[in-house]
Tab-separated table of C-alpha atoms in Angstrom:
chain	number	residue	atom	x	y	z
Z	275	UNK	CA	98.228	101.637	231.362
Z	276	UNK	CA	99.098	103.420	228.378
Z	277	UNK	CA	98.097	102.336	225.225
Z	278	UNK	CA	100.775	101.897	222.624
Z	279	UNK	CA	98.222	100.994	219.172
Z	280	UNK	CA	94.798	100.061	218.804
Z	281	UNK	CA	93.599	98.183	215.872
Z	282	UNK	CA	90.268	99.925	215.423
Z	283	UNK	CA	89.981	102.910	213.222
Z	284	UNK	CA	88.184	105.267	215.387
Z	285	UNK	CA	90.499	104.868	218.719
Z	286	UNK	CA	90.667	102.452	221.525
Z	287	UNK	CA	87.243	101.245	222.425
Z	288	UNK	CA	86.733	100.256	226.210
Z	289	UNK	CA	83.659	100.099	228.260
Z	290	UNK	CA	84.097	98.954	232.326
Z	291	UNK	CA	81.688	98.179	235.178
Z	292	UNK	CA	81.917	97.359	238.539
Z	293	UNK	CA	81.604	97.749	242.424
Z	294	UNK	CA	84.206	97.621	245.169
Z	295	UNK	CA	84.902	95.242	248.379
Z	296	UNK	CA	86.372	97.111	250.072
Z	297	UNK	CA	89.622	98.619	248.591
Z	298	UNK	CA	89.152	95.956	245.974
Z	299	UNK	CA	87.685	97.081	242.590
Z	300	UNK	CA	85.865	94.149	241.043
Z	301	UNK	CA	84.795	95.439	237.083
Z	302	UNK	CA	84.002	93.835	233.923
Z	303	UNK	CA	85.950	95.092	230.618
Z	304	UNK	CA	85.485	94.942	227.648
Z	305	UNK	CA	87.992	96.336	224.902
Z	306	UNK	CA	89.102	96.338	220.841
Z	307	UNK	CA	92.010	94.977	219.562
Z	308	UNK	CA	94.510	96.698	221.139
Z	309	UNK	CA	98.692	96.501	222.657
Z	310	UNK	CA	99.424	98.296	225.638
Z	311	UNK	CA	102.217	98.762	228.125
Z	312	UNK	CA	101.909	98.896	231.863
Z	313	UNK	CA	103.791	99.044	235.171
Z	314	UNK	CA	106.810	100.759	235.889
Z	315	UNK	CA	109.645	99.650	238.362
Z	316	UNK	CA	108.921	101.280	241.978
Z	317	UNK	CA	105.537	102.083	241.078
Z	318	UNK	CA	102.889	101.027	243.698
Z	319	UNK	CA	100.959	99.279	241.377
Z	320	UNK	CA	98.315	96.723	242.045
Z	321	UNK	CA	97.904	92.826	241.906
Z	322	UNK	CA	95.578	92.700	239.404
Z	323	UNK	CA	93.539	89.137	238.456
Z	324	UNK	CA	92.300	88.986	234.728
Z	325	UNK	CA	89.842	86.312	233.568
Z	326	UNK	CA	88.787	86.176	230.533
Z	327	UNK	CA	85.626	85.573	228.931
Z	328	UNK	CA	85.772	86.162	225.460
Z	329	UNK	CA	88.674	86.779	222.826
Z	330	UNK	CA	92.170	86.494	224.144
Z	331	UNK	CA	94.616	88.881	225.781
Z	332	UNK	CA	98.590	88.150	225.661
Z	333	UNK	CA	100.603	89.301	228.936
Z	334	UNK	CA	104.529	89.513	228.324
Z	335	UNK	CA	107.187	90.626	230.385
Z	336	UNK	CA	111.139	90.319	230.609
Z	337	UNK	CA	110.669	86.738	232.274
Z	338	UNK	CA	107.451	85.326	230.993
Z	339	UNK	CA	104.863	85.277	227.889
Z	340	UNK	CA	101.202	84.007	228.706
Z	341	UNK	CA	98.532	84.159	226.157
Z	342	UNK	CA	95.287	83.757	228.204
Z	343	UNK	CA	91.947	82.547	226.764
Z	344	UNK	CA	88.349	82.081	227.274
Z	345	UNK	CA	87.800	80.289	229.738
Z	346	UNK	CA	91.578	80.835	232.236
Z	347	UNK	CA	93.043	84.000	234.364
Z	348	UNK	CA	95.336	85.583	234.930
Z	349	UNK	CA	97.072	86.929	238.201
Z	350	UNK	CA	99.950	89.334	238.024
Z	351	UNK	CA	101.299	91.983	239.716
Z	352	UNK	CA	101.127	95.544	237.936
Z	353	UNK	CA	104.220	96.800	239.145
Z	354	UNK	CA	106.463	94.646	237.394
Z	355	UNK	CA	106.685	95.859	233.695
Z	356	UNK	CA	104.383	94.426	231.021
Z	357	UNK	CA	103.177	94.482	227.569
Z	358	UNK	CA	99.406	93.561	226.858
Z	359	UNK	CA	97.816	92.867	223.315
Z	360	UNK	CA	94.362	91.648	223.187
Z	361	UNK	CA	92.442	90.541	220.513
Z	362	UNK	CA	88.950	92.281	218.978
Z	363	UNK	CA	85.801	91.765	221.006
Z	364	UNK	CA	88.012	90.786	224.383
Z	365	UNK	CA	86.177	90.825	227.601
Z	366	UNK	CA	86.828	89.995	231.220
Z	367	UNK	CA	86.612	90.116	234.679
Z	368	UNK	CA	89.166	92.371	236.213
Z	369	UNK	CA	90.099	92.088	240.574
Z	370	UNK	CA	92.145	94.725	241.069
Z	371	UNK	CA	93.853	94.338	244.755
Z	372	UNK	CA	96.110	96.819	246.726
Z	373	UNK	CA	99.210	95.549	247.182
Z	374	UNK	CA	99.382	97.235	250.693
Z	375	UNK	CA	96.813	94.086	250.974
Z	376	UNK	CA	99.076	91.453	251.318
Z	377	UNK	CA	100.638	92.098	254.277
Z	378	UNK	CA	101.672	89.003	255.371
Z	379	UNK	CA	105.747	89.042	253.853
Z	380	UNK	CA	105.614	85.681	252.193
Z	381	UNK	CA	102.257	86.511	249.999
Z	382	UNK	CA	103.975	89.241	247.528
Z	383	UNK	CA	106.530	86.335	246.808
Z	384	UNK	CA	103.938	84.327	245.098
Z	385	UNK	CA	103.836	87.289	242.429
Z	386	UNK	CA	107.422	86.898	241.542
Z	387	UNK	CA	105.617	84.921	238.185
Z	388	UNK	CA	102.432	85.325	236.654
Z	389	UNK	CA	99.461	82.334	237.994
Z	390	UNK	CA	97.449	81.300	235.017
Z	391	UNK	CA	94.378	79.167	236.665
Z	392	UNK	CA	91.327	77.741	234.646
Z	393	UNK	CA	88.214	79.190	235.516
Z	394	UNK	CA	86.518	76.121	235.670
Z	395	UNK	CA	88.644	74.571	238.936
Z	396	UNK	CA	86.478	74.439	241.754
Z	397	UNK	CA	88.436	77.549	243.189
Z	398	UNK	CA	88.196	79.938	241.058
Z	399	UNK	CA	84.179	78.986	240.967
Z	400	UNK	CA	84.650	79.763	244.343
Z	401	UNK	CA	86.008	83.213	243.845
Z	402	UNK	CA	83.546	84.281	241.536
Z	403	UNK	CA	80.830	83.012	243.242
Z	404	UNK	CA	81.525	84.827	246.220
Z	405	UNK	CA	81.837	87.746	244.240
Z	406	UNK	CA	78.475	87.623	242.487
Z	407	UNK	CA	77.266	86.924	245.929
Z	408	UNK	CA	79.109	90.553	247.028
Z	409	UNK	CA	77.850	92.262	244.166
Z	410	UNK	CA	74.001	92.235	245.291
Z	411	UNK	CA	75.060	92.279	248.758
Z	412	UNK	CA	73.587	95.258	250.738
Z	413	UNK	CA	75.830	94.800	253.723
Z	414	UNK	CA	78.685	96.013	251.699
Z	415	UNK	CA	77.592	99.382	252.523
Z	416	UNK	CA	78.712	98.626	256.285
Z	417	UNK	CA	82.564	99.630	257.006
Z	418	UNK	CA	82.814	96.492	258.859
Z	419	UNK	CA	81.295	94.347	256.473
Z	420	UNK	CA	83.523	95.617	253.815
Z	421	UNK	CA	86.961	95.035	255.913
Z	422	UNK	CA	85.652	91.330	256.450
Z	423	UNK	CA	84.506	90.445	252.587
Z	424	UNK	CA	87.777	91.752	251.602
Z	425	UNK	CA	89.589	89.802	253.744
Z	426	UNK	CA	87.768	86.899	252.925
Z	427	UNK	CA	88.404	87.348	248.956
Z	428	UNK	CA	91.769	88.081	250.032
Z	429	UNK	CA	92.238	84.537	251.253
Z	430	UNK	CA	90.923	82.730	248.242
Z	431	UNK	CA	92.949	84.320	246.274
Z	432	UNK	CA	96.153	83.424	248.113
Z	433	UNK	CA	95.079	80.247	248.588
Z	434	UNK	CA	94.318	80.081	244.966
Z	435	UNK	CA	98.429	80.995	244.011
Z	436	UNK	CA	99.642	78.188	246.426
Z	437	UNK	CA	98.404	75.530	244.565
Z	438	UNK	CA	99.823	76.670	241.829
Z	439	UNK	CA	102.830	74.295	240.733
Z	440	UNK	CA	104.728	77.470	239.212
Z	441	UNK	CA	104.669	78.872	242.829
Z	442	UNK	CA	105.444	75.437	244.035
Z	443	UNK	CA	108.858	74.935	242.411
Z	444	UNK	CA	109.892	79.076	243.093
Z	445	UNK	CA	109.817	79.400	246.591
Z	446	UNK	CA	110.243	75.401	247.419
Z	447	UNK	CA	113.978	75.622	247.633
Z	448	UNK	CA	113.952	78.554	249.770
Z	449	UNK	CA	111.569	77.478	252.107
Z	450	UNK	CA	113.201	74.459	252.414
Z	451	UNK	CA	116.828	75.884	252.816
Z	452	UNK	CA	115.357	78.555	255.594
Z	453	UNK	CA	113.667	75.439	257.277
Z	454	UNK	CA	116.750	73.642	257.384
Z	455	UNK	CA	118.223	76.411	259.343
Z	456	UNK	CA	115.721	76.410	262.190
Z	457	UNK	CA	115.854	72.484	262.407
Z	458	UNK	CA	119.801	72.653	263.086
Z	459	UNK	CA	119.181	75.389	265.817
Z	460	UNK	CA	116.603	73.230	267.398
Z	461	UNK	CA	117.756	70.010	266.523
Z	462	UNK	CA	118.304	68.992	270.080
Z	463	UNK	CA	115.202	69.821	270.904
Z	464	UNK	CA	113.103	67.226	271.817
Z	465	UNK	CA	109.661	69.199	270.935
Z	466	UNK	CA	111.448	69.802	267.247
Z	467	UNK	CA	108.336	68.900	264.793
Z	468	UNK	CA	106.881	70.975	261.681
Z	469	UNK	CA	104.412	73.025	263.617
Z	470	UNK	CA	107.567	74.725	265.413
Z	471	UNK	CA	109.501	74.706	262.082
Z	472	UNK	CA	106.314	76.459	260.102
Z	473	UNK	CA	105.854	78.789	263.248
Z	474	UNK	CA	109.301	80.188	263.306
Z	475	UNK	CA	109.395	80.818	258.909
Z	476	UNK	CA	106.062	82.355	259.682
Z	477	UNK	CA	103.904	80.088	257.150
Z	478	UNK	CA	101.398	77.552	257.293
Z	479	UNK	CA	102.181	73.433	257.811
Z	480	UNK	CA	100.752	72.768	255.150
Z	481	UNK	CA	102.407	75.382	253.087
Z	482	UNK	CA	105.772	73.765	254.904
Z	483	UNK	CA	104.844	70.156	253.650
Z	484	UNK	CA	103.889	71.499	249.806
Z	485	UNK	CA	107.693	72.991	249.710
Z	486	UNK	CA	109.140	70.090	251.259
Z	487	UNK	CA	107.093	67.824	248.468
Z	488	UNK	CA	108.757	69.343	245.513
Z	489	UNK	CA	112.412	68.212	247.039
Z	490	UNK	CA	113.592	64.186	247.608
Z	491	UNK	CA	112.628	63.983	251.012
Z	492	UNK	CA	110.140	65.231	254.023
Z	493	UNK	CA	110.296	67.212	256.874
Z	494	UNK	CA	110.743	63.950	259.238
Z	495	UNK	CA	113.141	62.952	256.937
Z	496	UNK	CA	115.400	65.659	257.150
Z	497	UNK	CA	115.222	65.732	261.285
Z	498	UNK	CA	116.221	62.560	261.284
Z	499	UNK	CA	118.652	62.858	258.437
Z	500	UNK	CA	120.886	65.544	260.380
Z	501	UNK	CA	120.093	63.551	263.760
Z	502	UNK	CA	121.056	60.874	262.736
Z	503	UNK	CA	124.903	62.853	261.146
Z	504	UNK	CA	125.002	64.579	264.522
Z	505	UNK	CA	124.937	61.142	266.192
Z	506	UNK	CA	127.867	59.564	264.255
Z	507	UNK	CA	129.998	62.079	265.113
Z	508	UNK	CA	129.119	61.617	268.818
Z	509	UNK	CA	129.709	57.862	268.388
Z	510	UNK	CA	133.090	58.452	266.556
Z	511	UNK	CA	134.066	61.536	269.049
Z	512	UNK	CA	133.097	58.790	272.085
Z	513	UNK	CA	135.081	55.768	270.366
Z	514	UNK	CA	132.825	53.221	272.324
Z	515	UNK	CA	129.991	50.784	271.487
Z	516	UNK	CA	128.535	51.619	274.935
Z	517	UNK	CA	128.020	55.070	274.014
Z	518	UNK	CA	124.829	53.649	271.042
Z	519	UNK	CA	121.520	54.173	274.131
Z	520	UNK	CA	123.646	57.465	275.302
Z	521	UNK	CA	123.649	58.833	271.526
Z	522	UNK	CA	120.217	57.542	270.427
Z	523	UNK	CA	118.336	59.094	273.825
Z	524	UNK	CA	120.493	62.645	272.774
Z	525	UNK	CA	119.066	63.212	269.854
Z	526	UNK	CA	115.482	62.020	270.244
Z	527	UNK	CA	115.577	58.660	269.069
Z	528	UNK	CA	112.671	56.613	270.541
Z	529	UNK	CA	115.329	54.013	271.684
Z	530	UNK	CA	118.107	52.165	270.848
Z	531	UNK	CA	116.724	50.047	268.135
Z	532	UNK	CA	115.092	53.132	266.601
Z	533	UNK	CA	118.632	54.403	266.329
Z	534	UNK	CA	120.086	51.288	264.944
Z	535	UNK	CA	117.966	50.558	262.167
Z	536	UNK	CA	117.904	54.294	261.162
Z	537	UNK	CA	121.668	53.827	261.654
Z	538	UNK	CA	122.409	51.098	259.549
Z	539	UNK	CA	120.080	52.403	256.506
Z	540	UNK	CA	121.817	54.983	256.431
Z	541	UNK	CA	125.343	54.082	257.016
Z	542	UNK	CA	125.052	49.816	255.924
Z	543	UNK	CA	126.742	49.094	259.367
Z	544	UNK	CA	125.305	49.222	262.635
Z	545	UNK	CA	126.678	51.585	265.399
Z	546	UNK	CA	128.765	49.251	266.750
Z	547	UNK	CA	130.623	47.592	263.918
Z	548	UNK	CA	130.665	51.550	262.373
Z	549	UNK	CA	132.872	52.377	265.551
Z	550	UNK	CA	134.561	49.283	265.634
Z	551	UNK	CA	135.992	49.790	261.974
Z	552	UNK	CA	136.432	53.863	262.322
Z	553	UNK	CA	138.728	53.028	265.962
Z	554	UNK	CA	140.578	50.693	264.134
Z	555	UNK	CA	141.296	52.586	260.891
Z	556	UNK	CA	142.000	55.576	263.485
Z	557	UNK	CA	145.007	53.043	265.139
């Protein structure tokens, strides 16, 4: 970080303390009155959690302005470029994570924005309570021990950015658009269901129904939406009313009525009359 001007006479005052889990550095700061500048394009900069405690510190880059209190955090990632003022008698709790931690691809696109959490949801509580539970911890001196706390506060803190709504409404239309493309290459499949869908993007179910629940529809909803197009066009391509139990058992219906009633929601006709009308305007 390098300090850009610091409000107190004598210099830029800061005093930190702390202990490691791990290759995480868990410190408390406390600083002046002071604007900085930090992270540089390319640099291999950490994710780095801020919560404050006392005074204020305002984190602006070339997207985003957050002024962070007493009381809320802060998680951004350090090698995106930022500017930091912080007002007199500031002091926090800093995390300070490798990136080379988050190794599973989809977790470094939750820091495409800043989180700002309150420290008084249950997990964050959770986070910090662990970590006063690390910090008297003797077992941190095992290797072993280490590797497994880290992981540990790893996963709160990832689980912490997916409930974020900011995260929510960023990567929501891209999951959903990349989970439309496995459906219509296993859309005949009759074992088609989110489990396979969440498998093959390489993410969670549940993190597949939270994208899904920012759009106009669910995951069902979209199977059976493009099932249910497929099917018309089989019906129209077969130009026959005895074709309806042929179609519906093709595309997974559970049977004919299934189809039918899905059918006519969608369409305001049922299969028959649909092909009936479409042969006829075809004549």
């Amino acid at each position: 970080m390098r300090i850009v001007q610091s409000a107190n006479p004598n210099g830029f005052l800061l005093r930190v303390s702390g202990f490691n889990v791990g290759k995480v550095l868990a410190a408390v700061q406390r600083s002046g009155a002071v604007t900085a500048a930090s992270g540089r394009p390319g640099d291999d900069d950490p994710i780095v959690i801020h919560a404050i405690t006392s005074g204020w510190i305002t984190f602006e880059s070339a997207i985003e302005v957050h002024t962070v209190r007493a009381g809320q955090l802060i998680i951004r990632d350090a090698g995106n470029s930022w500017r930091l003022a912080s007002s007199a008698n500031t002091a926090s709790h800093v995390i300070t994570i490798p990136r080379t931690l988050f190794r599973k691809p989809f977790s470094l696109d939750l820091l495409k924005r800043a989180h700002v959490a309150d420290m008084a949801s249950p997990e964050v509580r959770l986070i910090f309570d662990y970590l006063r539970m690390l910090e008297t911890a003797e077992w941190l001196d095992s290797p072993g021990a280490a590797d497994l706390a880290e992981t540990a506060l790893l996963a709160f803190v990832v689980g912490l950015m997916e409930k974020d709504p900011v995260y929510h409404w960023l990567d929501a239309e891209g999951t959903i658009l990349a989970a439309r493309g496995v459906i219509e290459q296993h859309l005949q499949d009759e074992d088609l269901s989110p489990a396979l869908i969440a498998h093959r993007l390489g993410i969670s179910v549940r993190t597949l129904h939270r994208s899904f629940s920012c759009g106009d529809q669910s995951v069902m909803s979209l199977i059976r939406q493009l099932r249910i197009e497929k099917a018309r066009a089989d019906l129209l391509s077969r130009r026959s009313e005895a074709a309806v139990s042929q179609v519906a058992a093709k595309w997974h219906f559970s049977d004919a009525s299934h189809f039918i009633r899905i059918f006519k929601a969608r369409y305001g006709v049922t299969p028959g009359v649909y092909v009936h009308d479409h042969v006829d305007a075809g004549s």
